[in-house]
PDB file of C-alpha atoms in Angstrom:
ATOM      1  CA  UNK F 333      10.876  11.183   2.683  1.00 69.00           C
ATOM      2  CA  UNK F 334      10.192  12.362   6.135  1.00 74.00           C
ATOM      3  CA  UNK F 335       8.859  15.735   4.750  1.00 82.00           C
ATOM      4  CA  UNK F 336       6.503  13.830   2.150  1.00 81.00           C
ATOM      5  CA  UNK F 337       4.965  12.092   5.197  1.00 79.00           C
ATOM      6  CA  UNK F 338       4.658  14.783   7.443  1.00 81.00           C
ATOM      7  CA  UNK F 339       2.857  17.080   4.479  1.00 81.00           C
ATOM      8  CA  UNK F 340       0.486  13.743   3.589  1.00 80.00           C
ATOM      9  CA  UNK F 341      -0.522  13.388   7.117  1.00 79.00           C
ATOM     10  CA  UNK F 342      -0.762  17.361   7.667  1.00 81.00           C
ATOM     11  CA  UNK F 343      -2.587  17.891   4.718  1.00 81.00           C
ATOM     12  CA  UNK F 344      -6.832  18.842   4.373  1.00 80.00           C
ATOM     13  CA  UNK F 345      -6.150  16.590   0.634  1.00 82.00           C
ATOM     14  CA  UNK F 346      -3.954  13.743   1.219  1.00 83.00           C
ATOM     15  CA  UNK F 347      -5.094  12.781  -1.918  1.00 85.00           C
ATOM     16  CA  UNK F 348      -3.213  15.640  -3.722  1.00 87.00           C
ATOM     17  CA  UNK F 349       0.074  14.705  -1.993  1.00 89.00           C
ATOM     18  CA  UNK F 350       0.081  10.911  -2.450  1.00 90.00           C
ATOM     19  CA  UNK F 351      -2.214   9.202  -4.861  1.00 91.00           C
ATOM     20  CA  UNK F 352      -2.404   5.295  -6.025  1.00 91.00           C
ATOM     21  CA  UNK F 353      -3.440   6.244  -9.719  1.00 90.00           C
ATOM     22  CA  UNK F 354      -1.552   9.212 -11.262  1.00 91.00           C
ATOM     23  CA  UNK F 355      -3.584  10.469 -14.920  1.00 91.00           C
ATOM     24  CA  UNK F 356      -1.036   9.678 -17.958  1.00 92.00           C
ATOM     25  CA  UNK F 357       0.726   7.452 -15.884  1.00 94.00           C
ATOM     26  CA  UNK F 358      -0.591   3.571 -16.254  1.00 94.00           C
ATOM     27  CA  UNK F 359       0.876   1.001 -13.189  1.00 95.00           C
ATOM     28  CA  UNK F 360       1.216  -2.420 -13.916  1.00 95.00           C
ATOM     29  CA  UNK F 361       2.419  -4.759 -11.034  1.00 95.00           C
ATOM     30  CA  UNK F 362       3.466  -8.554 -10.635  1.00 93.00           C
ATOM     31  CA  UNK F 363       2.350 -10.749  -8.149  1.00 91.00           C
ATOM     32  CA  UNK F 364      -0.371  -9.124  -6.725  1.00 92.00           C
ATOM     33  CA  UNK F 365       0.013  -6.422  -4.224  1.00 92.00           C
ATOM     34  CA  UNK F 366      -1.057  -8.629  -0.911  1.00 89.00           C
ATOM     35  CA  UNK F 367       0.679 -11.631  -0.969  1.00 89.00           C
ATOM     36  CA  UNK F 368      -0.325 -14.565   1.704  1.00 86.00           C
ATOM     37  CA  UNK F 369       3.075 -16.969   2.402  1.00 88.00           C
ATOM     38  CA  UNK F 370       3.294 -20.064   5.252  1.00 86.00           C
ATOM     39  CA  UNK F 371       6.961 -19.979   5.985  1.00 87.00           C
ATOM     40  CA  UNK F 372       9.214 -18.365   8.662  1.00 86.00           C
ATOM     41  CA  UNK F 373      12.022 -17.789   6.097  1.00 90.00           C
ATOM     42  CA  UNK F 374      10.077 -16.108   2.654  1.00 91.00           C
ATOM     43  CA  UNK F 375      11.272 -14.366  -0.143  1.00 93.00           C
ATOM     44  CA  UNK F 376       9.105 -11.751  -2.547  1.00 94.00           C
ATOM     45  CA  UNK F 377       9.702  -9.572  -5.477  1.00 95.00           C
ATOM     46  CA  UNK F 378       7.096  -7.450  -6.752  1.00 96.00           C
ATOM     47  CA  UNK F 379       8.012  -5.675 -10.372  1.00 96.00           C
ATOM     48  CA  UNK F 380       6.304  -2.862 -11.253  1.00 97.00           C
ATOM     49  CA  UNK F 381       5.905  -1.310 -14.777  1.00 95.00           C
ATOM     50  CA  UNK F 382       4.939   2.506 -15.176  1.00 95.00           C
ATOM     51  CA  UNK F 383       3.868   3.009 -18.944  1.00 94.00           C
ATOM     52  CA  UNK F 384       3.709   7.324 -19.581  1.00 93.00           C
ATOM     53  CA  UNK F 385       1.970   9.264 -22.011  1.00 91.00           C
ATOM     54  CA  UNK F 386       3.360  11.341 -22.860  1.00 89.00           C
ATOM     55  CA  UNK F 387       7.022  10.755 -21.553  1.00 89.00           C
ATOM     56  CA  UNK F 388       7.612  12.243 -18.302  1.00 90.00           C
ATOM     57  CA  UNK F 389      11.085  11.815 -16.729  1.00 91.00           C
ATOM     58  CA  UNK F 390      11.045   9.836 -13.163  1.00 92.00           C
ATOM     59  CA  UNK F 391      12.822  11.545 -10.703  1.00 93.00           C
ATOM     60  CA  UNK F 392      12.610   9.367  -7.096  1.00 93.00           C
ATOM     61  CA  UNK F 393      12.069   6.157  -6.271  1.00 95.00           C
ATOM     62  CA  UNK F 394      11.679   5.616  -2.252  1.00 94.00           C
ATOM     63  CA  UNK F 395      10.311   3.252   0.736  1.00 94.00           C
ATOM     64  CA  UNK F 396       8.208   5.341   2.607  1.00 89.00           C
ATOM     65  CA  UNK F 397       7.912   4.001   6.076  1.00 85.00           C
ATOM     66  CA  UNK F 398      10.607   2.848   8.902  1.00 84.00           C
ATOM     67  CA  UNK F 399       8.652   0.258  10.533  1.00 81.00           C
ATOM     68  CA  UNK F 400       9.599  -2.355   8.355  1.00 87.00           C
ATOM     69  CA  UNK F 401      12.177  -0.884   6.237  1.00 90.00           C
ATOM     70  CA  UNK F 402      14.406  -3.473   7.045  1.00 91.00           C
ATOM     71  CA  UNK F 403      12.466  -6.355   5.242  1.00 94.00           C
ATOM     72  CA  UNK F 404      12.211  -4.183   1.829  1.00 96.00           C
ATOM     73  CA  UNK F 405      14.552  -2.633  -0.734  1.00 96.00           C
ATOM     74  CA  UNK F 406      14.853  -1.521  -4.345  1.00 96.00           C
ATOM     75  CA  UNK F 407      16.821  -3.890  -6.004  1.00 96.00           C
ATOM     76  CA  UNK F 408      15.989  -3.058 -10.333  1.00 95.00           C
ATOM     77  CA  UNK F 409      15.483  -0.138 -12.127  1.00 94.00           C
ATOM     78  CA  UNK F 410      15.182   0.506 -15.817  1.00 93.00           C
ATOM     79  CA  UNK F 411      13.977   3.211 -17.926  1.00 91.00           C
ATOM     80  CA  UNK F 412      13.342   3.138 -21.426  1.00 89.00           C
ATOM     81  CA  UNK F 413      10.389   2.687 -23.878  1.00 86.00           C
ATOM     82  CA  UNK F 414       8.113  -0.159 -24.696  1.00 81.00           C
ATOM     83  CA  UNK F 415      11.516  -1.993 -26.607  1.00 85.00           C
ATOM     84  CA  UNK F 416      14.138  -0.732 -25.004  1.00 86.00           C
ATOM     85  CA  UNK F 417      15.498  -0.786 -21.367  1.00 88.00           C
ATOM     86  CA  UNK F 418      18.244   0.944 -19.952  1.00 89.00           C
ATOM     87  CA  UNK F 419      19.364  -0.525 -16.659  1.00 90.00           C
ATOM     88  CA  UNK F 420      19.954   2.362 -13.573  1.00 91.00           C
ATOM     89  CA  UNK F 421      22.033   2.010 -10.988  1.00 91.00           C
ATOM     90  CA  UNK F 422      21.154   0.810  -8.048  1.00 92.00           C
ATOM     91  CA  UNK F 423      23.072   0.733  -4.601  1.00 92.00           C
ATOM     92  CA  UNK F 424      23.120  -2.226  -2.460  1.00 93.00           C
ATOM     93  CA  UNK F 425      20.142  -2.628   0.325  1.00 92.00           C
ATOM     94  CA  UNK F 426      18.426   0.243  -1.440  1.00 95.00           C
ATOM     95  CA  UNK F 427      16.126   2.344   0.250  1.00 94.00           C
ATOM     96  CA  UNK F 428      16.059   5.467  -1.697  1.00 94.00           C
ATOM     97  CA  UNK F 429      17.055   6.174  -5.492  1.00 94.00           C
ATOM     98  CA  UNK F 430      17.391   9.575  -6.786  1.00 91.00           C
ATOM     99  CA  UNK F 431      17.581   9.374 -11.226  1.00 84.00           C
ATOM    100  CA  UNK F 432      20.641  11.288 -12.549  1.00 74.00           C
ATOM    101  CA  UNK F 433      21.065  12.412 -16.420  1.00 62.00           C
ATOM    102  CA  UNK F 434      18.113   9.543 -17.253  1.00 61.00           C
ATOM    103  CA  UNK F 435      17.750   9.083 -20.930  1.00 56.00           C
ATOM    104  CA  UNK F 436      14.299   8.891 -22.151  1.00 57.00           C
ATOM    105  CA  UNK F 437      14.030   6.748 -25.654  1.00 53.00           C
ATOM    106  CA  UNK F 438      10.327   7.053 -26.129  1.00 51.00           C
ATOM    107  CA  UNK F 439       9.581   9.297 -28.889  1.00 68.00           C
ATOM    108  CA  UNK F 440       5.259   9.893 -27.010  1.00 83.00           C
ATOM    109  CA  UNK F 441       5.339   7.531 -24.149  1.00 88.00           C
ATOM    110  CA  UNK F 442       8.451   6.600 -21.823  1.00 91.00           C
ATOM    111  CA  UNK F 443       8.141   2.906 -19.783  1.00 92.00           C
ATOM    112  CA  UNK F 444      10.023   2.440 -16.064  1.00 94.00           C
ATOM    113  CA  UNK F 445      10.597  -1.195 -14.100  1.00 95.00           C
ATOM    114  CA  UNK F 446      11.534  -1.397 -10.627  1.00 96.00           C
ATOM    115  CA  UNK F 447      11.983  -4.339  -8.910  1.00 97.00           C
ATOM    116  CA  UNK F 448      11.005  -4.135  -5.250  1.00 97.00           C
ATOM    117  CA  UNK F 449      12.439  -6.931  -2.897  1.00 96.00           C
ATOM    118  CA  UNK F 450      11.383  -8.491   0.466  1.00 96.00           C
ATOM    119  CA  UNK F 451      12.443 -10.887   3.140  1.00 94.00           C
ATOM    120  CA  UNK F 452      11.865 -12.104   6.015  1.00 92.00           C
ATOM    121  CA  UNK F 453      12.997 -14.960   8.851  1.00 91.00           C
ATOM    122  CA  UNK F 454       9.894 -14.347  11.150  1.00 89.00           C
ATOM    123  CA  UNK F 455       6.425 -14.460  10.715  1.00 87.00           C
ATOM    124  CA  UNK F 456       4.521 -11.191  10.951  1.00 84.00           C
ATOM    125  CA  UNK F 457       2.733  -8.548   9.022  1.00 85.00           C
ATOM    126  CA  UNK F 458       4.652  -6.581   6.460  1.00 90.00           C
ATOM    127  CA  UNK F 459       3.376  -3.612   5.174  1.00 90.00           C
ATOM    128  CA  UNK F 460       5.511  -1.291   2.905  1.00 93.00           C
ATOM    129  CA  UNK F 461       4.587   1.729   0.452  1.00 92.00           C
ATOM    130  CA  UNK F 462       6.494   2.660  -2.492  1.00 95.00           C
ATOM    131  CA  UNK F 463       6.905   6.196  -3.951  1.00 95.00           C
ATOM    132  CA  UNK F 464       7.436   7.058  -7.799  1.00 96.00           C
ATOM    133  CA  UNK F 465       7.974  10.191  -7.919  1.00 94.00           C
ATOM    134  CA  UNK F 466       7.738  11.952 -11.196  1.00 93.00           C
ATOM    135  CA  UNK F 467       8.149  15.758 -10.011  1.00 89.00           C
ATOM    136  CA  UNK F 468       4.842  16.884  -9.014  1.00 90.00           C
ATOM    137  CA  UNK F 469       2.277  16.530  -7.037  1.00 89.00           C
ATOM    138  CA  UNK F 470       0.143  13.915  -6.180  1.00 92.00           C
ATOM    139  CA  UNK F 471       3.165  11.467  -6.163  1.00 92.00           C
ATOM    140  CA  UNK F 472       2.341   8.108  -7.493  1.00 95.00           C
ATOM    141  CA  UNK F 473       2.091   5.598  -4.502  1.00 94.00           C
ATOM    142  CA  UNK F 474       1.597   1.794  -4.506  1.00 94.00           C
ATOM    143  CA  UNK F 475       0.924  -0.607  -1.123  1.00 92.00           C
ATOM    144  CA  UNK F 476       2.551  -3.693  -0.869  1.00 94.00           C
ATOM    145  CA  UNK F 477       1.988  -6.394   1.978  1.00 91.00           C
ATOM    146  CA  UNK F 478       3.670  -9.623   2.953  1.00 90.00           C
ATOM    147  CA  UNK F 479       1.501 -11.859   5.656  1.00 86.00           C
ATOM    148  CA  UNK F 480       3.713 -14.746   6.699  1.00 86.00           C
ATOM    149  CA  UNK F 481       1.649 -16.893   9.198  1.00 83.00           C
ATOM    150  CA  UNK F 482       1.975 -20.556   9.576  1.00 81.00           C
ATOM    151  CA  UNK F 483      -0.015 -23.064   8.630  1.00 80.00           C
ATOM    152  CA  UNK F 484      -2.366 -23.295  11.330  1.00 81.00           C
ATOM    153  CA  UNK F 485      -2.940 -19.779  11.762  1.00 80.00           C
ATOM    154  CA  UNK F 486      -3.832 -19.333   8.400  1.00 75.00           C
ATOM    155  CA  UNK F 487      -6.403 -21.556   8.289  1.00 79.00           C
ATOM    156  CA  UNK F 488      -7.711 -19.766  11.488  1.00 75.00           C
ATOM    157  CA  UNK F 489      -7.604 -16.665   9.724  1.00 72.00           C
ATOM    158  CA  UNK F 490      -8.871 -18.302   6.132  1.00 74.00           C
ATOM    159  CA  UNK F 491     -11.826 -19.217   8.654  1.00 75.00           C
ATOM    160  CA  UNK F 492     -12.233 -15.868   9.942  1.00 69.00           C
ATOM    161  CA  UNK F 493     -12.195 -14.161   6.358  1.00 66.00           C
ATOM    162  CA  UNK F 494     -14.950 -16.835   5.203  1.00 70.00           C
ATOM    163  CA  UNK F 495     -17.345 -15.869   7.887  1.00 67.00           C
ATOM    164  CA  UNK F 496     -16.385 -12.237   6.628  1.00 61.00           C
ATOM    165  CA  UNK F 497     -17.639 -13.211   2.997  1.00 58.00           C
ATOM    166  CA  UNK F 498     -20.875 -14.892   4.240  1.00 59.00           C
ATOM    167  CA  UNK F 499     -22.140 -11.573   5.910  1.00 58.00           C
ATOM    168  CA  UNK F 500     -24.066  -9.750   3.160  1.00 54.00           C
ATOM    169  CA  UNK F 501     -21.798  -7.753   0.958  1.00 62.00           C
ATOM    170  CA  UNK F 502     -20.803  -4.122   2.472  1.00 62.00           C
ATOM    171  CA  UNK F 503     -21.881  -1.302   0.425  1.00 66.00           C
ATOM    172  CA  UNK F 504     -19.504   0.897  -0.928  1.00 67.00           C
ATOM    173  CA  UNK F 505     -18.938   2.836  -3.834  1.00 71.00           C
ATOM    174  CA  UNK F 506     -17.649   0.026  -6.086  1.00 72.00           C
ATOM    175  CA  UNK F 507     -21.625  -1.283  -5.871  1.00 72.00           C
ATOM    176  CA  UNK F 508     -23.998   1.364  -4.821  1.00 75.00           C
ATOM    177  CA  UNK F 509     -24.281   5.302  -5.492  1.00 82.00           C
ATOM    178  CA  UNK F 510     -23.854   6.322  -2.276  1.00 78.00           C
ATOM    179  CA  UNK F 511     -25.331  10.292  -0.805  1.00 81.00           C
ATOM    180  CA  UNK F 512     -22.944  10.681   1.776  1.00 75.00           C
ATOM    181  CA  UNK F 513     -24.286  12.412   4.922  1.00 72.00           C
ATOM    182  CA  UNK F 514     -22.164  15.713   5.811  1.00 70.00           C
ATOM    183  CA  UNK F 515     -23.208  16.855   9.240  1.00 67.00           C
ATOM    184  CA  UNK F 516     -22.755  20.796   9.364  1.00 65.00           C
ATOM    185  CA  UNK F 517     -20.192  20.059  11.871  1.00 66.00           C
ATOM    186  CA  UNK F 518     -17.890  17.786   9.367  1.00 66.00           C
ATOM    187  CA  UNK F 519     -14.723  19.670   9.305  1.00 75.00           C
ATOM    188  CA  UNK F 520     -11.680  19.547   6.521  1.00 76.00           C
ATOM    189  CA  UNK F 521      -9.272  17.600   9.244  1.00 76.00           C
ATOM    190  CA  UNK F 522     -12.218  14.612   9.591  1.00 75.00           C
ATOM    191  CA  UNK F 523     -12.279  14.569   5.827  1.00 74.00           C
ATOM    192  CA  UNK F 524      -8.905  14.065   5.064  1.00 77.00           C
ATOM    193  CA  UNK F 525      -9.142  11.691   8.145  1.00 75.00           C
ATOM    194  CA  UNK F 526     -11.361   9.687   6.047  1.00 73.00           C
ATOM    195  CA  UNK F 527      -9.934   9.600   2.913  1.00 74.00           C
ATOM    196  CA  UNK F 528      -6.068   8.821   4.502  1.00 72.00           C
ATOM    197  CA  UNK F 529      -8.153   5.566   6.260  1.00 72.00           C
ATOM    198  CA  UNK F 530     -10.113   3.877   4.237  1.00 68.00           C
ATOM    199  CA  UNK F 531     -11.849   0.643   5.319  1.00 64.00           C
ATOM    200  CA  UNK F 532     -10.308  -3.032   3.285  1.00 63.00           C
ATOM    201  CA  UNK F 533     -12.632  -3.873   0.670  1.00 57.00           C
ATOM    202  CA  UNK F 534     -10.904  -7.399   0.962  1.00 56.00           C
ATOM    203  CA  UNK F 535     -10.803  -9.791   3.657  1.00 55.00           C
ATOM    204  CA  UNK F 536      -7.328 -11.136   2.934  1.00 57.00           C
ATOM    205  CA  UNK F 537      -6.306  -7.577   3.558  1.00 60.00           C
ATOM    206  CA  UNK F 538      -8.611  -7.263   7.521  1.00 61.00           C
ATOM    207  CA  UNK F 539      -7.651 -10.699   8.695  1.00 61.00           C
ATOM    208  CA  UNK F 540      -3.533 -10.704   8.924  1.00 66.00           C
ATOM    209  CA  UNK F 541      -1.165 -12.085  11.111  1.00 65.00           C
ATOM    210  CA  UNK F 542      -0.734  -8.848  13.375  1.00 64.00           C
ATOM    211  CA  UNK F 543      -4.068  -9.488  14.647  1.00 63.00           C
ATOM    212  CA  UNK F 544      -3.055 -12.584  16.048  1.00 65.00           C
ATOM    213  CA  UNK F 545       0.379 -11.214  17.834  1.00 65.00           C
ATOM    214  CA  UNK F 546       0.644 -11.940  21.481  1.00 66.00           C
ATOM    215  CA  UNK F 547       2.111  -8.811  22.213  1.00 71.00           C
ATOM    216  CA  UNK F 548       2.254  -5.129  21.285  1.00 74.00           C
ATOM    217  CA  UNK F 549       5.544  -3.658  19.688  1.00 76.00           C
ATOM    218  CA  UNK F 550       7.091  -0.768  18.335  1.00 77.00           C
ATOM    219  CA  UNK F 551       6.719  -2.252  14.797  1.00 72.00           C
ATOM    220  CA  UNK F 552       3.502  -3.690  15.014  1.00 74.00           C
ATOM    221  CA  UNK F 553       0.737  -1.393  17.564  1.00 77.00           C
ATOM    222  CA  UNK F 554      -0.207   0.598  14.818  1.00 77.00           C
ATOM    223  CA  UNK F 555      -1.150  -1.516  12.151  1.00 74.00           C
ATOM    224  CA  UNK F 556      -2.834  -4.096  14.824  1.00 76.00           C
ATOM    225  CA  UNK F 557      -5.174  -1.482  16.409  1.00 79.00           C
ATOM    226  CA  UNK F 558      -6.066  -0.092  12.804  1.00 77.00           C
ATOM    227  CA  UNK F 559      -7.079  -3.761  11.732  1.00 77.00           C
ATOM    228  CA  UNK F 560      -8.835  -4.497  15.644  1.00 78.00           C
ATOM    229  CA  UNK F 561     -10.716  -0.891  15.049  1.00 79.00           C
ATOM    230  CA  UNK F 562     -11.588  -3.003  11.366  1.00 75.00           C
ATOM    231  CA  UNK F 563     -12.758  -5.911  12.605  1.00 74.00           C
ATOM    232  CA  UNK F 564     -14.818  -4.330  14.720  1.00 77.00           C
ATOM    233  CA  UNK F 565     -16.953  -2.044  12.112  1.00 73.00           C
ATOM    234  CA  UNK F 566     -17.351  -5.716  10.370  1.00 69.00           C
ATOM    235  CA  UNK F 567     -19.062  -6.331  13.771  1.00 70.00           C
ATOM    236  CA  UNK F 568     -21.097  -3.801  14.080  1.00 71.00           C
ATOM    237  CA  UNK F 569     -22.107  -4.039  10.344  1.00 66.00           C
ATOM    238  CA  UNK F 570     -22.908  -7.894  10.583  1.00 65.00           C
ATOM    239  CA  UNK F 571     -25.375  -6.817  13.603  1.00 66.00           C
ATOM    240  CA  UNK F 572     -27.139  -3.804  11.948  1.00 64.00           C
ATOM    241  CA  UNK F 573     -27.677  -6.053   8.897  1.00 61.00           C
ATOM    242  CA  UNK F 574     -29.491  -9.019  10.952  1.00 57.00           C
TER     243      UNK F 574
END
């Protein structure tokens, strides 16, 4: 995994190394990929359904990132067609699952499930990205978040994301056709730099409970002064827009 990271972050086109939407390949998740909880001690499985046309054979299945591994594993998968599922096996406290001598049953399409698990006994910001690899490039990625805050600071947060929603809605590409400006001094390293980081479209995912941590760790500094550098822009934006 360590040399999939490096080339993403390396790369002039992250986008063709990683990718959240793969053509042929058609991702189907349950709950929803940012999940809110108000308990110390919190469990979560998201189960994800990959539906291919035509079959392609699934090769890796991985956590991508260290910082909080721990709190994450793969617990299910199956492979199969749209009746029939073939469990895989999967290792204890998995982290990392490589298919061997998969059998695909689809005669024009072939269906996976994996089960990804999480838990925690603290409450924090959890932030974990799962890699489906089918064999080439861009790899199929999906972003999952846990943000387990108690009570009172979610409602300090729910308060903060309201007076987010109030502001006049940000343009973006979802609701305007947008002529970006390319200085003449734009290089291929800024671009890339702006397509790995892309602003939250939603507030739930800007206002989390690393922006409310006392103290900077290991674990946490990075995504904290990536949702601070956020939450400014919003500033800046609700001021240009009086």
């Amino acid at each position: 995994m360590e040399s999939l990271i490096e080339k993403w972050m390396n790369s002039l086109s992250p986008e063709k190394v990683l990718s959240e939407c793969l053509d042929g390949v058609r991702v189907e998740h349950n709950p929803e990929l940012s999940v809110t909880v108000t308990t110390k001690k919190s469990q979560q499985t998201w189960t994800f359904a990959l539906t291919c046309k035509p079959a392609r054979m699934l090769y890796r299945v991985a956590l991508l990132y260290d910082a909080h591994r721990p709190h994450f594993s793969i617990t299910t998968i199956s492979a199969g067609d749209s009746t029939t599922q073939v469990s895989q096996d999967v290792p204890d406290n998995c982290q990392e699952w490589i298919g061997r001598k998969m059998t695909q049953n689809g005669i024009d399409h072939s269906v996976y499930k994996i089960s990804i698990a999480f838990s925690t006994e603290i409450f924090g910001t959890f932030r974990q990205t799962v890699v489906f690899d089918f064999g080439t490039e861009p790899v199929l990625m999906q972003r999952v978040m846990i943000d387990a805050a108690s009570t009172e600071d979610l409602e300090y947060l729910m308060n903060a994301r309201q007076q987010l929603l109030t502001t006049a809605k940000r343009w973006d590409s979802t609701s305007k056709t947008i002529v970006e400006f390319e200085p003449n001094e734009t290089t291929e390293l800024e671009k890339s730099l702006l397509i790995r980081y892309q602003i939250p479209l939603s507030a739930d995912q800007l206002f989390t409970q690393s922006v409310l941590d006392k103290s900077l760790t290991k674990s946490n500094y990075q995504s904290r002064l990536h949702d601070l550098l956020y939450i400014e822009e919003i500033a800046q934006y609700k001021e240009v827009s009086k």
